Every structure is written in C-alpha cells, then in structure tokens.
Coordinates of C-alpha atoms in Angstrom, one line a residue:
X1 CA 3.7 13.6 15.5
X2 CA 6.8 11.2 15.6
X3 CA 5.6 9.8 19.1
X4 CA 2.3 9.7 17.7
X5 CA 2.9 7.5 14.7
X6 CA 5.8 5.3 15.9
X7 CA 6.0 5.5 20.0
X8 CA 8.1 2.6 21.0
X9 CA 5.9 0.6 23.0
X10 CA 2.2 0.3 22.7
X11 CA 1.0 -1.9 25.3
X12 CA 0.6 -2.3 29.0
X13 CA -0.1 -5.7 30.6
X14 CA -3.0 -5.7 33.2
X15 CA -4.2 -8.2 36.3
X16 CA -7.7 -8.3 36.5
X17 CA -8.1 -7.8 40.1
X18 CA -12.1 -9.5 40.6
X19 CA -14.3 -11.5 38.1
X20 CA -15.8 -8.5 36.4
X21 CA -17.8 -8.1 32.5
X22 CA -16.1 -5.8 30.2
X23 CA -18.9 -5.1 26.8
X24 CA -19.8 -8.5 27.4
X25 CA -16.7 -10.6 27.7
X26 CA -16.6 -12.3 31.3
X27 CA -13.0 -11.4 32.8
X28 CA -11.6 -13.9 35.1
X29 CA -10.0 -12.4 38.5
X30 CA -6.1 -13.1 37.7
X31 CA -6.5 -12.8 33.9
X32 CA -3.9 -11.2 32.1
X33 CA -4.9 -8.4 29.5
X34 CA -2.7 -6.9 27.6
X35 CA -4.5 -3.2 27.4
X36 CA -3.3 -1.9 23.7
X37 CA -3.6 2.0 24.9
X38 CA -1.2 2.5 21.6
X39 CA -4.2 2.1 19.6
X40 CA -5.4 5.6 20.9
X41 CA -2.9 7.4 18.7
X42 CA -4.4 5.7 15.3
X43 CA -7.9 6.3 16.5
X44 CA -10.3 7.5 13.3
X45 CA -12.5 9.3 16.1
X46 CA -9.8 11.2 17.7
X47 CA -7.5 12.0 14.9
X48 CA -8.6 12.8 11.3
X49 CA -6.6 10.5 8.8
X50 CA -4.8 9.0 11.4
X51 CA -2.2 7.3 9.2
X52 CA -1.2 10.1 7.5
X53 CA 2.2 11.9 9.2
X54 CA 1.0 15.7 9.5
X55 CA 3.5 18.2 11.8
X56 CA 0.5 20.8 11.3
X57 CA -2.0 18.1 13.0
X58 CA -4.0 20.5 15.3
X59 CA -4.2 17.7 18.4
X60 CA -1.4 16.0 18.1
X61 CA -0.5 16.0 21.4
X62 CA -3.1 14.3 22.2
X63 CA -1.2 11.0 21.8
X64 CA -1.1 8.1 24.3
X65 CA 2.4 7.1 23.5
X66 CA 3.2 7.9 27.2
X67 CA -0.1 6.6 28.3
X68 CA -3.0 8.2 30.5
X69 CA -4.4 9.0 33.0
X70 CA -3.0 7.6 36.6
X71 CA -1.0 5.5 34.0
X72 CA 0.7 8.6 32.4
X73 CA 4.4 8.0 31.8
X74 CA 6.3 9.8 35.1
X75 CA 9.4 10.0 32.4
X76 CA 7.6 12.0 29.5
X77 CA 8.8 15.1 30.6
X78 CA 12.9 13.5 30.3
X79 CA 11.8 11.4 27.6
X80 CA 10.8 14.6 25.3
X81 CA 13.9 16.6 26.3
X82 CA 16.2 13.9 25.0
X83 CA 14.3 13.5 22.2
X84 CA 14.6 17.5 21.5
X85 CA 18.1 18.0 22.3
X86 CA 18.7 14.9 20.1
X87 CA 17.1 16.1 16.7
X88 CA 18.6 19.9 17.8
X89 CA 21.9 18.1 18.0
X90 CA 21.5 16.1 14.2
X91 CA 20.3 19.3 13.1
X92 CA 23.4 21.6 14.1
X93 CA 26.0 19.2 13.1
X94 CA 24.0 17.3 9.4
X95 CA 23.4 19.3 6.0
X96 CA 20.7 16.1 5.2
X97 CA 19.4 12.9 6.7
X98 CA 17.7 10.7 4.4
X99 CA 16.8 7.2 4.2
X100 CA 19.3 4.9 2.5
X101 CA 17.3 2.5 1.9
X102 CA 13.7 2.9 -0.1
X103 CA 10.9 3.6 2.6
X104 CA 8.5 0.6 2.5
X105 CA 12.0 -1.7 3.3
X106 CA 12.5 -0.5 6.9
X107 CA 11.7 -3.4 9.0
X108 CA 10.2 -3.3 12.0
X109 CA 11.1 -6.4 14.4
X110 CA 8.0 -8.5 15.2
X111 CA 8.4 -8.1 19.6
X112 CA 4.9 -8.1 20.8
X113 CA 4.1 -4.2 22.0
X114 CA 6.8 -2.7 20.6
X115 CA 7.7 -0.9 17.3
X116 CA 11.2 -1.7 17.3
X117 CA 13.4 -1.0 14.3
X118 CA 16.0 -3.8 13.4
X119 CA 18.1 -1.1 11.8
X120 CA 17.6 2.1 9.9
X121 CA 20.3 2.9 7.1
X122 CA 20.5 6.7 6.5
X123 CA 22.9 8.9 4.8
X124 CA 24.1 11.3 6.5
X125 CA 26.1 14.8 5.1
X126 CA 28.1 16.8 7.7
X127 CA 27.7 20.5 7.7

C-alpha cells in the first residue's frame, strides 16, 4: 500500500517513434511524452477510495509504482527486499516511530515525476 500511495517516481518519458493519433490528439514523430503511468495507482476504476491508505486493500498489488507490462521495473524484486528488510530492521531495533512534525506539514519537493520528500522529522524510541 506504501508503494501504492507514495512510489517515488511516477513518470516515464516517451519518443513517439511515427506521426500517429492518440483519442484525437495528433502526435508528432519525435515528440516527447511524458506517459504519467503513476496515475494507475490513484485510479477511481481500479481501486475503491483510492486516496484512502488501507493495508487490508484487497488489490493492492495491483500498483504501477514499478510500472507494466514490457516496461515492468527489472529491479522490483531487489527493490521490495530492501524495502522489507528495512521496516523488519526499524521494527526489531524501535519501540515507536511517529511523526514529529503534524502530518499535513511534510513537504514534498516540487521535481517533476517524483514524490520526493525534503525531510521527514520522526521520533524515534529504542527498544
């Protein structure tokens, strides 16, 4: 659900390769699009209050924060380890995490196809 709601990038950029028509918008060959696949994970068809962070979301691997397709990420599979043995790790060695800050004043830093955090106080208690 955390890859869901905030994967790190969002955003692929794309060569159109001929002149082609995409629902009506004439693409140029050698355009540049910038194919927001991120969107997928937000998507009100696909997942049922999609803002909303549930860890008992039924589909909720069904994310695209590593993409799709020919396009899927050849990393996930490393990337999701780390990101196990990470929160394995915080949670052997931390009584608590929380926020040290009030939640609506994490910032976010404005990098075109990323969701970047410019810092993230938390307190921490050892075990």
């Amino acid at each position: 659900e955390i890859l869901r709601t905030a994967a790190p990038a969002n955003t692929t950029p794309r060569t159109v390769l001929a002149d082609t028509e995409l629902a009506g918008v004439k693409l140029p060959k050698g355009a540049c699009l910038f194919i927001l696949w991120g969107s997928g994970s937000v998507d009100e068809a696909a997942f049922e209050d999609p803002e909303a962070f549930n860890v008992d979301r039924k589909n909720k691997r069904s994310h695209t924060a590593f993409g799709l397709g020919g396009r899927h990420c050849p990393g996930n599979i490393l990337a999701r380890a780390e990101m196990a043995l990470s929160v394995e790790h915080w949670l052997d060695a931390f009584e608590s995490v929380q926020l040290a800050v009030p939640a609506g004043t994490v910032h976010y830093e404005p990098i075109f196809g990323f969701h970047a955090l410019g810092r993230l106080p938390v307190r921490v208690r050892r075990k």
